[in-house]
PDB file of C-alpha atoms in Angstrom:
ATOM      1  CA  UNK A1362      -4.974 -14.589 -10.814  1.00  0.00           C
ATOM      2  CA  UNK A1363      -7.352 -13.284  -8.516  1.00  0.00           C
ATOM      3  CA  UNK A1364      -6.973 -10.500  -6.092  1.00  0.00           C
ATOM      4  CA  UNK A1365      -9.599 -10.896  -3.079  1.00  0.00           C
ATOM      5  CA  UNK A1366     -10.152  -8.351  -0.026  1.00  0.00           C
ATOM      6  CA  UNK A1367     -10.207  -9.967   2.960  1.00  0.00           C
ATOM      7  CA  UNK A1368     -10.983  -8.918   6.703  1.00  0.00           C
ATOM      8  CA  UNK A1369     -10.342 -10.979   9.719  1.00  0.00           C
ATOM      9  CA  UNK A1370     -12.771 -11.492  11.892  1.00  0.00           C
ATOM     10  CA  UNK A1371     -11.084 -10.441  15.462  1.00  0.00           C
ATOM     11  CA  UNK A1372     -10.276  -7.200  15.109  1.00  0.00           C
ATOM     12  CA  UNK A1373     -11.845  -6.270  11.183  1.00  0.00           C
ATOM     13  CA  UNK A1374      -8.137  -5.246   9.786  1.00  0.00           C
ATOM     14  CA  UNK A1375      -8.797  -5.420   6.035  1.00  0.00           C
ATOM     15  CA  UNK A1376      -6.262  -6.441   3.549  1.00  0.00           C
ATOM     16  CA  UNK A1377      -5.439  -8.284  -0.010  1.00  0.00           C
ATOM     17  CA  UNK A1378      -4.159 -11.442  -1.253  1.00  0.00           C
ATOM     18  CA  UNK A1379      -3.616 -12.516  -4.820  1.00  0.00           C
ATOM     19  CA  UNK A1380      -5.057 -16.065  -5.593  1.00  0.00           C
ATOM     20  CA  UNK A1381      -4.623 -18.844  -8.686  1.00  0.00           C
ATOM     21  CA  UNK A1382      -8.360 -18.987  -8.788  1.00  0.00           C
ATOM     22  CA  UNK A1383     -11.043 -19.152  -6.460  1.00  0.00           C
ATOM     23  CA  UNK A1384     -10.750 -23.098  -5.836  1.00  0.00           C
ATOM     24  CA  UNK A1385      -7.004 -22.250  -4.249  1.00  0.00           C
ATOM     25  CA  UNK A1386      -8.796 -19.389  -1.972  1.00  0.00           C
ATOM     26  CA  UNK A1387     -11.022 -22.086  -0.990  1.00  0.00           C
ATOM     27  CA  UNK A1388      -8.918 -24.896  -0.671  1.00  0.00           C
ATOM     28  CA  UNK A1389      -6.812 -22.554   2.004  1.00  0.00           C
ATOM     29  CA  UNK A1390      -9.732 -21.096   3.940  1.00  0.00           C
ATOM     30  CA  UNK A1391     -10.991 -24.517   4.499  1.00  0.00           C
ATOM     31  CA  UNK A1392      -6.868 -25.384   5.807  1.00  0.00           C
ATOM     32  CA  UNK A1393      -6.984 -22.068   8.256  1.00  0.00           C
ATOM     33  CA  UNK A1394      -4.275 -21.050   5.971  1.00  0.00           C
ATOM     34  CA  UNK A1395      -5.225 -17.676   5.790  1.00  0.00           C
ATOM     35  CA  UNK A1396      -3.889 -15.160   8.337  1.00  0.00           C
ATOM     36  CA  UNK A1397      -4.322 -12.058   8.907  1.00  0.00           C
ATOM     37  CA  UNK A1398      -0.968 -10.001   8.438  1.00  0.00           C
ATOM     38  CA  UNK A1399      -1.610  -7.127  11.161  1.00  0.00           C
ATOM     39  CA  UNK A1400      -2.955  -9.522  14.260  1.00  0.00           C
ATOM     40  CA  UNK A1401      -2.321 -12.872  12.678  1.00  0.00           C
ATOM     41  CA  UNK A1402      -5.780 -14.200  13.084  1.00  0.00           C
ATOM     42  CA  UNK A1403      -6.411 -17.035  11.207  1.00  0.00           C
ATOM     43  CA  UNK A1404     -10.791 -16.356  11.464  1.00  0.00           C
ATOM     44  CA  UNK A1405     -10.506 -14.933   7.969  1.00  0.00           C
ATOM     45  CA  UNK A1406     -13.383 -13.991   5.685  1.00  0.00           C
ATOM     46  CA  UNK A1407     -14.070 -12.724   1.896  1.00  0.00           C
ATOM     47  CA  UNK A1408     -15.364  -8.931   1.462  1.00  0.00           C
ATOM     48  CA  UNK A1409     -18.183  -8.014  -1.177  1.00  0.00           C
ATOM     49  CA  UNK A1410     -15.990  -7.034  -3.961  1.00  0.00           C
ATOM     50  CA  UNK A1411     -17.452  -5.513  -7.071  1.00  0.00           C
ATOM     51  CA  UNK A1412     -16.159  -6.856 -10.291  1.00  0.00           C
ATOM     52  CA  UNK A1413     -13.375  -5.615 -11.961  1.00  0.00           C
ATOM     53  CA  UNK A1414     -14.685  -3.961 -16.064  1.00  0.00           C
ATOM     54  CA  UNK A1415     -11.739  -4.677 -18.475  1.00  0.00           C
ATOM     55  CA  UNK A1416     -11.852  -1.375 -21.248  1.00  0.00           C
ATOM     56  CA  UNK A1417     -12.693  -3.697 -23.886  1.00  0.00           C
ATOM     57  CA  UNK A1418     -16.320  -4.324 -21.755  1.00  0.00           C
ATOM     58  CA  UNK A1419     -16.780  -0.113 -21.250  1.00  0.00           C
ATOM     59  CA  UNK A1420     -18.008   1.495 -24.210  1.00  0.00           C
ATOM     60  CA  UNK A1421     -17.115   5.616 -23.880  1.00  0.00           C
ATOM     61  CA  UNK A1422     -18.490   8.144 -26.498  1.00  0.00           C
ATOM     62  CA  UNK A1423     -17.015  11.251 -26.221  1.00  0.00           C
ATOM     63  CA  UNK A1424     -19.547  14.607 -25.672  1.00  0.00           C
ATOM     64  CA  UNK A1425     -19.927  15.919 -29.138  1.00  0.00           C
ATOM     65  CA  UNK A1426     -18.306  19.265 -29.373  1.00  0.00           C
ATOM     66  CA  UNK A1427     -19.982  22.714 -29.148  1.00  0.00           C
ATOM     67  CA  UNK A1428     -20.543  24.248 -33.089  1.00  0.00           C
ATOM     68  CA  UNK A1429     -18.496  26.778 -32.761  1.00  0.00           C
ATOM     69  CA  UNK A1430     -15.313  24.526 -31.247  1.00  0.00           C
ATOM     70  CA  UNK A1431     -15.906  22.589 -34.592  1.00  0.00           C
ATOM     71  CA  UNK A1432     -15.756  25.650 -36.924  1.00  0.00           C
ATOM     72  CA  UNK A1433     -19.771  26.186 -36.941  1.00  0.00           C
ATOM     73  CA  UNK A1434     -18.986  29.419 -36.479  1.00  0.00           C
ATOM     74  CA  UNK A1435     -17.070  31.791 -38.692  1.00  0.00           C
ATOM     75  CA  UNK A1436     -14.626  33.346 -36.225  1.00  0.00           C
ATOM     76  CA  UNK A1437     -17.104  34.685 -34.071  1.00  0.00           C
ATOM     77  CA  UNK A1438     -16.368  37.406 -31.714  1.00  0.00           C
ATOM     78  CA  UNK A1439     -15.824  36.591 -27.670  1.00  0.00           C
ATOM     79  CA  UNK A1440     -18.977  35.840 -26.332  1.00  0.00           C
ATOM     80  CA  UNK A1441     -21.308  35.720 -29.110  1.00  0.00           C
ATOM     81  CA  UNK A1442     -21.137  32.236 -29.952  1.00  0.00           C
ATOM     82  CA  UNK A1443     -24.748  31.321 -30.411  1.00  0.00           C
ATOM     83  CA  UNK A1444     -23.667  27.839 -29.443  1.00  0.00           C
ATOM     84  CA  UNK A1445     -22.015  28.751 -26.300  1.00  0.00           C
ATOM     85  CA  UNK A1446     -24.573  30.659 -25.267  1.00  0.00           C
ATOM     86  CA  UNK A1447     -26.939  29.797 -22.088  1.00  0.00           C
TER      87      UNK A1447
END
């Protein structure tokens, strides 16, 4: 499935509609089956979308933690955490 923003061309109301794949948005652009559900306007076109990034794709690393978060530090007194220092 495929999940489009679309904007009709009369008045520019934007909206969504979930496809099969992009040969049945096609195949019902070219019939004027496409309407526009605020106006009804059938002149309906495609936004610029940017792609969707499944988590498997994004690689995170978590910030490494201070020293003294990690037990660098012997107990160190409030404020005197050399690595919390500025």
């Amino acid at each position: 499935m495929i999940r489009y923003s679309l904007r009709c061309a009369d008045d520019g109301h934007v909206f969504e509609q979930w496809f099969d794949n992009y040969a049945h948005y096609e195949a019902q652009a070219a019939e004027g089956a496409l309407a526009c559900p605020s106006c009804g306007s059938s002149k309906v076109s495609k936004m610029l979308a940017a792609p969707a990034l499944g988590a498997s794709t994004i690689t995170h690393r978590p910030a490494p933690a201070p020293a003294c978060a990690s037990g660098g530090c012997a107990a160190p007194a409030a404020g005197t955490c050399p690595a919390m220092a500025d």
